[in-house]
Amino acid sequence: MSRILITGVTGLVGHGIARYFLDKKWQVFGTSRLKLDSLHPLFTPIKFNLNSKNNISKLTDCLPINAIIHCAAKLPYTLKDENDIDKFYSCNVDGTRHLLEWSKVSNINKFIYISGTSVKESVSQFFCKNGKRFQKKNHYLTSKAMGELLCGLYNNSNLSISVLRTKAPYGYISNQSVIPRFLDLSKKSKDLELWGKGSRTQIFTFVEDIGLACELLIKNKKSNTIYNITGDEIISMKELAETIIKLSPNSKSKIVFLDRHDPEENIESIISIEKARKELNFSPRFSMDTGLKKVTCSSNNNFFS
């Protein structure tokens, strides 16, 4: 039986990837800072603190494994104090380095680092149609970029490391992004508020498509590079709100346009997944409609408690 280790299994992306591999009948080992109980015969939880180098010995119980998928990270909205930036670096940089060191000495063949397209955008400028420049730079994105650099440092013939940069992931775990917020409002029959005309566009990525990309990477022994993994559709906030309301036929929610300018309305961010298509034969299996339907129709059959 194929076996895989996923860090950060209670997070949005880690949870979705774990569901993907469990559906594929893989043995999944998943780490979390919290103690979890397994509700699935193929899932084994591991209480693990990425910040602690001494804590990493707990991972030896899952060996041998086919690959590690490293999703765990300290996220901006999890900090109680926005100025407490040391936690970004202790977890996202030092923790990643500890995991890479362990992978090397444990003779792991495949290491997949989950990152985001915003990491690249944070070190380069992109433009609005009106010519104004925007930059996204913060300590979280910097720490993730440093994690990518570490992956390049440890990449060798014995440990093949790939980076997957995702864009606006969504799935079964709620976070502070627009999709779970709209889904919750629609469920409660509350209005969905949009800035301006709701014409801001976005590319979203269903978490199980990220799982698919991980499986393709594991099967492709030569892959040790950076890939963009996103959905296929560019959708406006108005179209997203309309789609979510349609998925809740009993909802009384309406779309309300606020008299408020959206500063990101005209930002163009072009993200190509052609490299993943050509080298991995990756193609998203879920449209926005089918992905959202799967999320809204999923029963509360979690694989842990």
mmCIF file with all atom_site columns, N, CA and C in Angstrom, residues 182-183 185-187 189-190 192 235 237-255 288-290 292-294 296-297:
data_model
loop_
_atom_site.group_PDB
_atom_site.id
_atom_site.type_symbol
_atom_site.label_atom_id
_atom_site.label_alt_id
_atom_site.label_comp_id
_atom_site.label_asym_id
_atom_site.label_entity_id
_atom_site.label_seq_id
_atom_site.pdbx_PDB_ins_code
_atom_site.Cartn_x
_atom_site.Cartn_y
_atom_site.Cartn_z
_atom_site.occupancy
_atom_site.B_iso_or_equiv
_atom_site.pdbx_formal_charge
_atom_site.auth_seq_id
_atom_site.auth_comp_id
_atom_site.auth_asym_id
_atom_site.auth_atom_id
_atom_site.pdbx_PDB_model_num
ATOM 1   N N  . PHE A 1 182 ? -18.865 33.857 1.845   1.00 0.00 ? 182 PHE A N  1
ATOM 2   C CA . PHE A 1 182 ? -20.086 33.900 1.034   1.00 0.00 ? 182 PHE A CA 1
ATOM 3   C C  . PHE A 1 182 ? -20.964 32.678 1.279   1.00 0.00 ? 182 PHE A C  1
ATOM 4   N N  . LEU A 1 183 ? -20.348 31.512 1.415   1.00 0.00 ? 183 LEU A N  1
ATOM 5   C CA . LEU A 1 183 ? -21.125 30.289 1.663   1.00 0.00 ? 183 LEU A CA 1
ATOM 6   C C  . LEU A 1 183 ? -21.878 30.388 2.987   1.00 0.00 ? 183 LEU A C  1
ATOM 7   N N  . LEU A 1 185 ? -22.770 33.194 4.569   1.00 0.00 ? 185 LEU A N  1
ATOM 8   C CA . LEU A 1 185 ? -23.820 34.213 4.457   1.00 0.00 ? 185 LEU A CA 1
ATOM 9   C C  . LEU A 1 185 ? -25.030 33.667 3.704   1.00 0.00 ? 185 LEU A C  1
ATOM 10  N N  . SER A 1 186 ? -24.756 32.933 2.619   1.00 0.00 ? 186 SER A N  1
ATOM 11  C CA . SER A 1 186 ? -25.851 32.366 1.836   1.00 0.00 ? 186 SER A CA 1
ATOM 12  C C  . SER A 1 186 ? -26.637 31.343 2.648   1.00 0.00 ? 186 SER A C  1
ATOM 13  N N  . LYS A 1 187 ? -25.942 30.551 3.417   1.00 0.00 ? 187 LYS A N  1
ATOM 14  C CA . LYS A 1 187 ? -26.598 29.544 4.259   1.00 0.00 ? 187 LYS A CA 1
ATOM 15  C C  . LYS A 1 187 ? -27.518 30.206 5.278   1.00 0.00 ? 187 LYS A C  1
ATOM 16  N N  . SER A 1 189 ? -29.011 33.070 4.781   1.00 0.00 ? 189 SER A N  1
ATOM 17  C CA . SER A 1 189 ? -29.906 33.972 4.035   1.00 0.00 ? 189 SER A CA 1
ATOM 18  C C  . SER A 1 189 ? -29.573 35.440 4.267   1.00 0.00 ? 189 SER A C  1
ATOM 19  N N  . LYS A 1 190 ? -28.283 35.726 4.426   1.00 0.00 ? 190 LYS A N  1
ATOM 20  C CA . LYS A 1 190 ? -27.837 37.106 4.568   1.00 0.00 ? 190 LYS A CA 1
ATOM 21  C C  . LYS A 1 190 ? -27.296 37.612 3.240   1.00 0.00 ? 190 LYS A C  1
ATOM 22  N N  . LEU A 1 192 ? -25.026 39.214 0.320   1.00 0.00 ? 192 LEU A N  1
ATOM 23  C CA . LEU A 1 192 ? -23.624 39.151 -0.065  1.00 0.00 ? 192 LEU A CA 1
ATOM 24  C C  . LEU A 1 192 ? -23.221 40.524 -0.597  1.00 0.00 ? 192 LEU A C  1
ATOM 25  N N  . ILE A 1 235 ? -12.942 34.211 -12.665 1.00 0.00 ? 235 ILE A N  1
ATOM 26  C CA . ILE A 1 235 ? -14.317 34.509 -12.282 1.00 0.00 ? 235 ILE A CA 1
ATOM 27  C C  . ILE A 1 235 ? -14.368 35.838 -11.524 1.00 0.00 ? 235 ILE A C  1
ATOM 28  N N  . MET A 1 237 ? -16.145 38.580 -8.833  1.00 0.00 ? 237 MET A N  1
ATOM 29  C CA . MET A 1 237 ? -16.797 38.436 -7.533  1.00 0.00 ? 237 MET A CA 1
ATOM 30  C C  . MET A 1 237 ? -18.320 38.379 -7.691  1.00 0.00 ? 237 MET A C  1
ATOM 31  N N  . LYS A 1 238 ? -18.853 39.104 -8.667  1.00 0.00 ? 238 LYS A N  1
ATOM 32  C CA . LYS A 1 238 ? -20.292 39.059 -8.936  1.00 0.00 ? 238 LYS A CA 1
ATOM 33  C C  . LYS A 1 238 ? -20.702 37.661 -9.399  1.00 0.00 ? 238 LYS A C  1
ATOM 34  N N  . GLU A 1 239 ? -19.938 37.081 -10.309 1.00 0.00 ? 239 GLU A N  1
ATOM 35  C CA . GLU A 1 239 ? -20.239 35.732 -10.791 1.00 0.00 ? 239 GLU A CA 1
ATOM 36  C C  . GLU A 1 239 ? -20.103 34.708 -9.670  1.00 0.00 ? 239 GLU A C  1
ATOM 37  N N  . LEU A 1 240 ? -19.105 34.893 -8.810  1.00 0.00 ? 240 LEU A N  1
ATOM 38  C CA . LEU A 1 240 ? -18.934 33.978 -7.681  1.00 0.00 ? 240 LEU A CA 1
ATOM 39  C C  . LEU A 1 240 ? -20.132 34.052 -6.751  1.00 0.00 ? 240 LEU A C  1
ATOM 40  N N  . ALA A 1 241 ? -20.575 35.260 -6.426  1.00 0.00 ? 241 ALA A N  1
ATOM 41  C CA . ALA A 1 241 ? -21.728 35.426 -5.539  1.00 0.00 ? 241 ALA A CA 1
ATOM 42  C C  . ALA A 1 241 ? -22.981 34.804 -6.150  1.00 0.00 ? 241 ALA A C  1
ATOM 43  N N  . GLU A 1 242 ? -23.186 34.997 -7.451  1.00 0.00 ? 242 GLU A N  1
ATOM 44  C CA . GLU A 1 242 ? -24.348 34.420 -8.133  1.00 0.00 ? 242 GLU A CA 1
ATOM 45  C C  . GLU A 1 242 ? -24.315 32.897 -8.086  1.00 0.00 ? 242 GLU A C  1
ATOM 46  N N  . THR A 1 243 ? -23.121 32.330 -8.304  1.00 0.00 ? 243 THR A N  1
ATOM 47  C CA . THR A 1 243 ? -22.978 30.869 -8.289  1.00 0.00 ? 243 THR A CA 1
ATOM 48  C C  . THR A 1 243 ? -23.286 30.306 -6.909  1.00 0.00 ? 243 THR A C  1
ATOM 49  N N  . ILE A 1 244 ? -22.795 30.950 -5.875  1.00 0.00 ? 244 ILE A N  1
ATOM 50  C CA . ILE A 1 244 ? -23.009 30.457 -4.512  1.00 0.00 ? 244 ILE A CA 1
ATOM 51  C C  . ILE A 1 244 ? -24.480 30.559 -4.112  1.00 0.00 ? 244 ILE A C  1
ATOM 52  N N  . ILE A 1 245 ? -25.143 31.625 -4.493  1.00 0.00 ? 245 ILE A N  1
ATOM 53  C CA . ILE A 1 245 ? -26.574 31.762 -4.176  1.00 0.00 ? 245 ILE A CA 1
ATOM 54  C C  . ILE A 1 245 ? -27.386 30.678 -4.886  1.00 0.00 ? 245 ILE A C  1
ATOM 55  N N  . LYS A 1 246 ? -27.017 30.350 -6.128  1.00 0.00 ? 246 LYS A N  1
ATOM 56  C CA . LYS A 1 246 ? -27.726 29.302 -6.872  1.00 0.00 ? 246 LYS A CA 1
ATOM 57  C C  . LYS A 1 246 ? -27.575 27.935 -6.210  1.00 0.00 ? 246 LYS A C  1
ATOM 58  N N  . LEU A 1 247 ? -26.446 27.732 -5.522  1.00 0.00 ? 247 LEU A N  1
ATOM 59  C CA . LEU A 1 247 ? -26.211 26.449 -4.865  1.00 0.00 ? 247 LEU A CA 1
ATOM 60  C C  . LEU A 1 247 ? -27.029 26.302 -3.586  1.00 0.00 ? 247 LEU A C  1
ATOM 61  N N  . SER A 1 248 ? -27.655 27.395 -3.155  1.00 0.00 ? 248 SER A N  1
ATOM 62  C CA . SER A 1 248 ? -28.514 27.362 -1.954  1.00 0.00 ? 248 SER A CA 1
ATOM 63  C C  . SER A 1 248 ? -29.915 27.802 -2.365  1.00 0.00 ? 248 SER A C  1
ATOM 64  N N  . PRO A 1 249 ? -30.701 26.911 -2.988  1.00 0.00 ? 249 PRO A N  1
ATOM 65  C CA . PRO A 1 249 ? -32.007 27.301 -3.537  1.00 0.00 ? 249 PRO A CA 1
ATOM 66  C C  . PRO A 1 249 ? -32.988 27.845 -2.508  1.00 0.00 ? 249 PRO A C  1
ATOM 67  N N  . ASN A 1 250 ? -32.799 27.492 -1.240  1.00 0.00 ? 250 ASN A N  1
ATOM 68  C CA . ASN A 1 250 ? -33.708 27.972 -0.201  1.00 0.00 ? 250 ASN A CA 1
ATOM 69  C C  . ASN A 1 250 ? -33.228 29.272 0.443   1.00 0.00 ? 250 ASN A C  1
ATOM 70  N N  . SER A 1 251 ? -32.078 29.741 -0.013  1.00 0.00 ? 251 SER A N  1
ATOM 71  C CA . SER A 1 251 ? -31.528 30.956 0.570   1.00 0.00 ? 251 SER A CA 1
ATOM 72  C C  . SER A 1 251 ? -32.278 32.193 0.067   1.00 0.00 ? 251 SER A C  1
ATOM 73  N N  . LYS A 1 252 ? -32.412 33.155 0.942   1.00 0.00 ? 252 LYS A N  1
ATOM 74  C CA . LYS A 1 252 ? -33.034 34.424 0.581   1.00 0.00 ? 252 LYS A CA 1
ATOM 75  C C  . LYS A 1 252 ? -31.990 35.525 0.379   1.00 0.00 ? 252 LYS A C  1
ATOM 76  N N  . SER A 1 253 ? -30.745 35.113 0.221   1.00 0.00 ? 253 SER A N  1
ATOM 77  C CA . SER A 1 253 ? -29.658 36.077 0.059   1.00 0.00 ? 253 SER A CA 1
ATOM 78  C C  . SER A 1 253 ? -29.786 36.847 -1.249  1.00 0.00 ? 253 SER A C  1
ATOM 79  N N  . LYS A 1 254 ? -29.350 38.089 -1.217  1.00 0.00 ? 254 LYS A N  1
ATOM 80  C CA . LYS A 1 254 ? -29.293 38.921 -2.416  1.00 0.00 ? 254 LYS A CA 1
ATOM 81  C C  . LYS A 1 254 ? -27.894 39.517 -2.511  1.00 0.00 ? 254 LYS A C  1
ATOM 82  N N  . ILE A 1 255 ? -27.546 39.924 -3.716  1.00 0.00 ? 255 ILE A N  1
ATOM 83  C CA . ILE A 1 255 ? -26.270 40.606 -3.933  1.00 0.00 ? 255 ILE A CA 1
ATOM 84  C C  . ILE A 1 255 ? -26.489 42.100 -3.761  1.00 0.00 ? 255 ILE A C  1
ATOM 85  N N  . MET A 1 288 ? -15.404 25.779 -11.090 1.00 0.00 ? 288 MET A N  1
ATOM 86  C CA . MET A 1 288 ? -15.907 26.448 -9.903  1.00 0.00 ? 288 MET A CA 1
ATOM 87  C C  . MET A 1 288 ? -17.249 25.856 -9.477  1.00 0.00 ? 288 MET A C  1
ATOM 88  N N  . ASP A 1 289 ? -18.086 25.557 -10.451 1.00 0.00 ? 289 ASP A N  1
ATOM 89  C CA . ASP A 1 289 ? -19.414 25.026 -10.155 1.00 0.00 ? 289 ASP A CA 1
ATOM 90  C C  . ASP A 1 289 ? -19.316 23.649 -9.492  1.00 0.00 ? 289 ASP A C  1
ATOM 91  N N  . THR A 1 290 ? -18.513 22.737 -10.076 1.00 0.00 ? 290 THR A N  1
ATOM 92  C CA . THR A 1 290 ? -18.430 21.379 -9.523  1.00 0.00 ? 290 THR A CA 1
ATOM 93  C C  . THR A 1 290 ? -17.679 21.358 -8.201  1.00 0.00 ? 290 THR A C  1
ATOM 94  N N  . LEU A 1 292 ? -17.522 23.868 -5.934  1.00 0.00 ? 292 LEU A N  1
ATOM 95  C CA . LEU A 1 292 ? -18.393 24.428 -4.903  1.00 0.00 ? 292 LEU A CA 1
ATOM 96  C C  . LEU A 1 292 ? -19.530 23.468 -4.551  1.00 0.00 ? 292 LEU A C  1
ATOM 97  N N  . LYS A 1 293 ? -20.045 22.754 -5.557  1.00 0.00 ? 293 LYS A N  1
ATOM 98  C CA . LYS A 1 293 ? -21.095 21.776 -5.273  1.00 0.00 ? 293 LYS A CA 1
ATOM 99  C C  . LYS A 1 293 ? -20.585 20.679 -4.349  1.00 0.00 ? 293 LYS A C  1
ATOM 100 N N  . LYS A 1 294 ? -19.344 20.244 -4.577  1.00 0.00 ? 294 LYS A N  1
ATOM 101 C CA . LYS A 1 294 ? -18.791 19.186 -3.732  1.00 0.00 ? 294 LYS A CA 1
ATOM 102 C C  . LYS A 1 294 ? -18.620 19.670 -2.299  1.00 0.00 ? 294 LYS A C  1
ATOM 103 N N  . THR A 1 296 ? -20.388 22.163 -0.796  1.00 0.00 ? 296 THR A N  1
ATOM 104 C CA . THR A 1 296 ? -21.686 22.397 -0.163  1.00 0.00 ? 296 THR A CA 1
ATOM 105 C C  . THR A 1 296 ? -22.455 21.105 0.083   1.00 0.00 ? 296 THR A C  1
ATOM 106 N N  . CYS A 1 297 ? -22.204 20.083 -0.716  1.00 0.00 ? 297 CYS A N  1
ATOM 107 C CA . CYS A 1 297 ? -22.945 18.827 -0.578  1.00 0.00 ? 297 CYS A CA 1
ATOM 108 C C  . CYS A 1 297 ? -22.237 17.811 0.311   1.00 0.00 ? 297 CYS A C  1
#
